[in-house]
PDB file of C-alpha atoms in Angstrom:
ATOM      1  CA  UNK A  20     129.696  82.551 122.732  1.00 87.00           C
ATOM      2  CA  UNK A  21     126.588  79.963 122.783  1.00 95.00           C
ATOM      3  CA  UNK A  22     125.513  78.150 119.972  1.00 97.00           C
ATOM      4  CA  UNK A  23     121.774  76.497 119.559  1.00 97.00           C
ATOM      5  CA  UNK A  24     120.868  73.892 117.437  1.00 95.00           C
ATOM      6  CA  UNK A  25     117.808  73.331 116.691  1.00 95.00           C
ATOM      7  CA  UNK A  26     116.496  70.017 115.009  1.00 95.00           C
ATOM      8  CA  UNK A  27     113.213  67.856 113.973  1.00 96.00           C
ATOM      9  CA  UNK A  28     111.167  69.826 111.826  1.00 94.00           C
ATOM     10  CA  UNK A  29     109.226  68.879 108.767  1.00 97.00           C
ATOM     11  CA  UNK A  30     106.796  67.736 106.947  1.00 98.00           C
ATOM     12  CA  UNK A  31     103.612  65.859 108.416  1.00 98.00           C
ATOM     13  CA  UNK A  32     100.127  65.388 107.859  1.00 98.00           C
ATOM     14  CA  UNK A  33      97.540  66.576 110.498  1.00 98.00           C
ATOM     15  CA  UNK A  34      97.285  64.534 113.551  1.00 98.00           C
ATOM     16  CA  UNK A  35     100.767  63.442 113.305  1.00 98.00           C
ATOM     17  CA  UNK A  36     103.724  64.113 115.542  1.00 98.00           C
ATOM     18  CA  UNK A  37     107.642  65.334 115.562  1.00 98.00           C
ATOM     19  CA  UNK A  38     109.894  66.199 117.868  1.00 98.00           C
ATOM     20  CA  UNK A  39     111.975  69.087 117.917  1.00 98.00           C
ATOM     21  CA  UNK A  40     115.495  69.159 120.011  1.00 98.00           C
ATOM     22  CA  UNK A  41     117.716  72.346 120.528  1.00 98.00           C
ATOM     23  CA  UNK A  42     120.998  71.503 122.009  1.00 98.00           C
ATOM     24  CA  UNK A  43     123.366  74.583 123.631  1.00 98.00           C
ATOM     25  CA  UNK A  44     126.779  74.381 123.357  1.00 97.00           C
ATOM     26  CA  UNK A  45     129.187  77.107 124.617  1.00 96.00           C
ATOM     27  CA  UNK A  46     130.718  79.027 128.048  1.00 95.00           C
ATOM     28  CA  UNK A  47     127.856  79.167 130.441  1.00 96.00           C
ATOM     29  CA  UNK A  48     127.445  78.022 134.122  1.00 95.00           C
ATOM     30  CA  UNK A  49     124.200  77.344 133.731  1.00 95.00           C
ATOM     31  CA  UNK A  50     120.828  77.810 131.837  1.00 97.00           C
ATOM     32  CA  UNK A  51     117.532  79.410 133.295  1.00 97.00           C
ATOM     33  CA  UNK A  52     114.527  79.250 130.935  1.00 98.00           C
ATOM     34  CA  UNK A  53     114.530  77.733 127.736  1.00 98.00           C
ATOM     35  CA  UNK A  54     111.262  77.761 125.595  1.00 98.00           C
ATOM     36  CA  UNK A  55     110.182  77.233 121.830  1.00 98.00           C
ATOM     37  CA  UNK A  56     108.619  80.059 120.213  1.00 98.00           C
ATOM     38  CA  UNK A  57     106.986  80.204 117.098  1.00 98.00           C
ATOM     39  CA  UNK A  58     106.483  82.491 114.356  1.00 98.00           C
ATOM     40  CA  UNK A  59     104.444  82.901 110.385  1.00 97.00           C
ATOM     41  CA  UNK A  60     105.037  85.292 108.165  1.00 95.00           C
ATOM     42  CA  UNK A  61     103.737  88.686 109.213  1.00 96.00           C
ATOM     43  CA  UNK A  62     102.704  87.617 112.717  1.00 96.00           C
ATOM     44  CA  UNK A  63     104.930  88.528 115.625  1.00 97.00           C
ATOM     45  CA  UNK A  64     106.918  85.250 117.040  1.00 97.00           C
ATOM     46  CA  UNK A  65     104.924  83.652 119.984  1.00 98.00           C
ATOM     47  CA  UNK A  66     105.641  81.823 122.774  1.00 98.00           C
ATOM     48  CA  UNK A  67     104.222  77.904 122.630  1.00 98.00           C
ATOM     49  CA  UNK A  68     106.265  76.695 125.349  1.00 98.00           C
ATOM     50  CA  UNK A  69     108.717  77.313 128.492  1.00 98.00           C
ATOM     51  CA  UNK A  70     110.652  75.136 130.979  1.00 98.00           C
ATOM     52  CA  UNK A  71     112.297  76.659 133.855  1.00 97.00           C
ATOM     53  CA  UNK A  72     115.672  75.772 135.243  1.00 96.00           C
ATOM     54  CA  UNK A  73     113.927  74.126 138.061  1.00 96.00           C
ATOM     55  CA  UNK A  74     111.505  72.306 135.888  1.00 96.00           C
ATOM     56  CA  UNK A  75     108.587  74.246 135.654  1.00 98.00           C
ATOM     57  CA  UNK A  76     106.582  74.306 132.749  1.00 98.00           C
ATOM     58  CA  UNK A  77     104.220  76.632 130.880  1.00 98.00           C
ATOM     59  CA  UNK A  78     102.348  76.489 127.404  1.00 98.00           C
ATOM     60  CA  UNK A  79     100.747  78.236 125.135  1.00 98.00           C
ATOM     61  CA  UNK A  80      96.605  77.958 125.473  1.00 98.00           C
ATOM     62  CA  UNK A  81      96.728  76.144 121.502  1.00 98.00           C
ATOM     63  CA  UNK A  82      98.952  73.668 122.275  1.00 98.00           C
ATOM     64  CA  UNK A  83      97.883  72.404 125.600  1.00 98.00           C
ATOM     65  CA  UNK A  84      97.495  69.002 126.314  1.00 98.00           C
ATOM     66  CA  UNK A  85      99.154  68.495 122.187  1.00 98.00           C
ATOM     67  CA  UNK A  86     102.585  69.774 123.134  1.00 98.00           C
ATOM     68  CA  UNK A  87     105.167  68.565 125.732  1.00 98.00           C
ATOM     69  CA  UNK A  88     108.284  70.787 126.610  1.00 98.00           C
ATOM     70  CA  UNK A  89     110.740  68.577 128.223  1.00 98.00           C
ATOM     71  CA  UNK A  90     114.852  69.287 128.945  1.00 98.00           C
ATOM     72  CA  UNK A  91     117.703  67.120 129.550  1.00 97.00           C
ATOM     73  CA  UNK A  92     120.029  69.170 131.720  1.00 96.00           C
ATOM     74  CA  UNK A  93     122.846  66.783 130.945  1.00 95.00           C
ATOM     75  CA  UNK A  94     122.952  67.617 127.738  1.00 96.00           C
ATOM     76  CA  UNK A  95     121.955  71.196 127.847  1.00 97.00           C
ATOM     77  CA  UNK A  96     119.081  70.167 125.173  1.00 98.00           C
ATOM     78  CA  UNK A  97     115.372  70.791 125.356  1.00 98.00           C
ATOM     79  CA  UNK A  98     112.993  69.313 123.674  1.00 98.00           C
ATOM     80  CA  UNK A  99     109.770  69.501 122.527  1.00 98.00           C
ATOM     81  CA  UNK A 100     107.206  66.911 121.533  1.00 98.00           C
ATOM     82  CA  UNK A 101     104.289  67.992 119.258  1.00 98.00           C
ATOM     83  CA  UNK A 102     101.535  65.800 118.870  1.00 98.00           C
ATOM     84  CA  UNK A 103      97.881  65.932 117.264  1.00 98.00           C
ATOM     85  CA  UNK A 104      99.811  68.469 114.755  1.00 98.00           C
ATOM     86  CA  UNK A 105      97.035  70.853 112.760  1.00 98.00           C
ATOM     87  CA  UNK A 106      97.552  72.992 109.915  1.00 98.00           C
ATOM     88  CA  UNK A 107      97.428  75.900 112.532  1.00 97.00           C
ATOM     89  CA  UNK A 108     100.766  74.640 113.888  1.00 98.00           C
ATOM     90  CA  UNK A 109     102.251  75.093 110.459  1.00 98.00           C
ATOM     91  CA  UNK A 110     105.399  78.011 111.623  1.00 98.00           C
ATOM     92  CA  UNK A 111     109.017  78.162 111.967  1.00 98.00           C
ATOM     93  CA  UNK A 112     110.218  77.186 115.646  1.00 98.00           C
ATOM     94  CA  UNK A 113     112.658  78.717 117.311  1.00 98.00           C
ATOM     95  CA  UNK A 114     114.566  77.586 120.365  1.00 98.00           C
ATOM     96  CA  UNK A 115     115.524  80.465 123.245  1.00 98.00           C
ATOM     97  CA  UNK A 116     117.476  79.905 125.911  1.00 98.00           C
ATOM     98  CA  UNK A 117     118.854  82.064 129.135  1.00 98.00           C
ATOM     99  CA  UNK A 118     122.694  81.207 129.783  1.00 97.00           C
ATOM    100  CA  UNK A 119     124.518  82.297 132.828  1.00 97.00           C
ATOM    101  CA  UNK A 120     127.866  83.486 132.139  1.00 96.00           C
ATOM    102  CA  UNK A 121     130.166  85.434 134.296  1.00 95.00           C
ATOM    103  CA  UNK A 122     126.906  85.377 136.982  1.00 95.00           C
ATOM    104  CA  UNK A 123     125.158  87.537 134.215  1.00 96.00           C
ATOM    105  CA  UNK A 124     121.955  85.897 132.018  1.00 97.00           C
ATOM    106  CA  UNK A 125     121.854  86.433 128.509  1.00 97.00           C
ATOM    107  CA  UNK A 126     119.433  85.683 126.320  1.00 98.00           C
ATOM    108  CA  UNK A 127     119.845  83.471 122.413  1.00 98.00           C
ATOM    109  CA  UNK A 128     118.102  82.211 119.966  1.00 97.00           C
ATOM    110  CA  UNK A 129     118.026  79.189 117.640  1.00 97.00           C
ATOM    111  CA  UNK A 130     117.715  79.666 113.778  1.00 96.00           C
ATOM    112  CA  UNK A 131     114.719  78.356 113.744  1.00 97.00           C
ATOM    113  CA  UNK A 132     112.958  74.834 112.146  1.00 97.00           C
ATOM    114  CA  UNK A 133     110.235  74.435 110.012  1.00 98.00           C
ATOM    115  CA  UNK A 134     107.250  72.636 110.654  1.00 98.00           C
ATOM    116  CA  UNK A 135     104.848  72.136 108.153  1.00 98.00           C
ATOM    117  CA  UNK A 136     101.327  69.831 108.805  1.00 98.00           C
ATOM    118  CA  UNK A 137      99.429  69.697 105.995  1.00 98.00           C
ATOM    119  CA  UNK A 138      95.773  68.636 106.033  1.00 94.00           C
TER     120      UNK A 138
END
């Protein structure tokens, strides 16, 4: 079994910043992709941000040059800074990650944080 735990959300007014972390914990051999998605009521969860095993990075279009997805393969955590925060950001995060167990990749999610910006 993995666990994720996710941490960092809140409360902050527009053009501030948080953090978010999501540390895996658990029997794997390794970890592919992990990512943040994000997701408001009655809006399918989307993907803001991805980081590869090998480092490579992608983002969502909105959050370019705001948001940096960064991982710490040490400590099986990922992390994601969010700066210039607007209202728009405003979702529940969730952290996803890609274990390898048993040569197989499976695929879990976080229970989610809350950010909030207000205006």
């Amino acid at each position: 079994q993995v666990q994720l735990v996710e941490s960092g959300g809140g409360l902050v007014q527009a053009g501030g910043s948080l953090r978010l972390s999501c540390a895996a914990s658990g029997s794997f051999s390794s970890i592919n992709t992990m990512a943040w998605y994000r997701q408001v009521p009655r809006k399918q969860r989307e993907l803001v941000a991805g980081i590869t095993e090998g480092g490579s990075t992608n983002y969502a279009d909105s959050v370019k040059g705001r948001f940096t997805i960064s991982r710490d393969y040490a400590k099986n955590t990922v992390y994601l800074q969010l700066n210039s925060l607007k209202p728009e950001d405003t979702a529940v995060y969730f952290c996803y990650a890609e274990p390898v167990i048993l040569a197989r990749r499976y695929q879990y999610w976080g229970q989610g944080t809350q950010v909030t910006v207000s205006s």
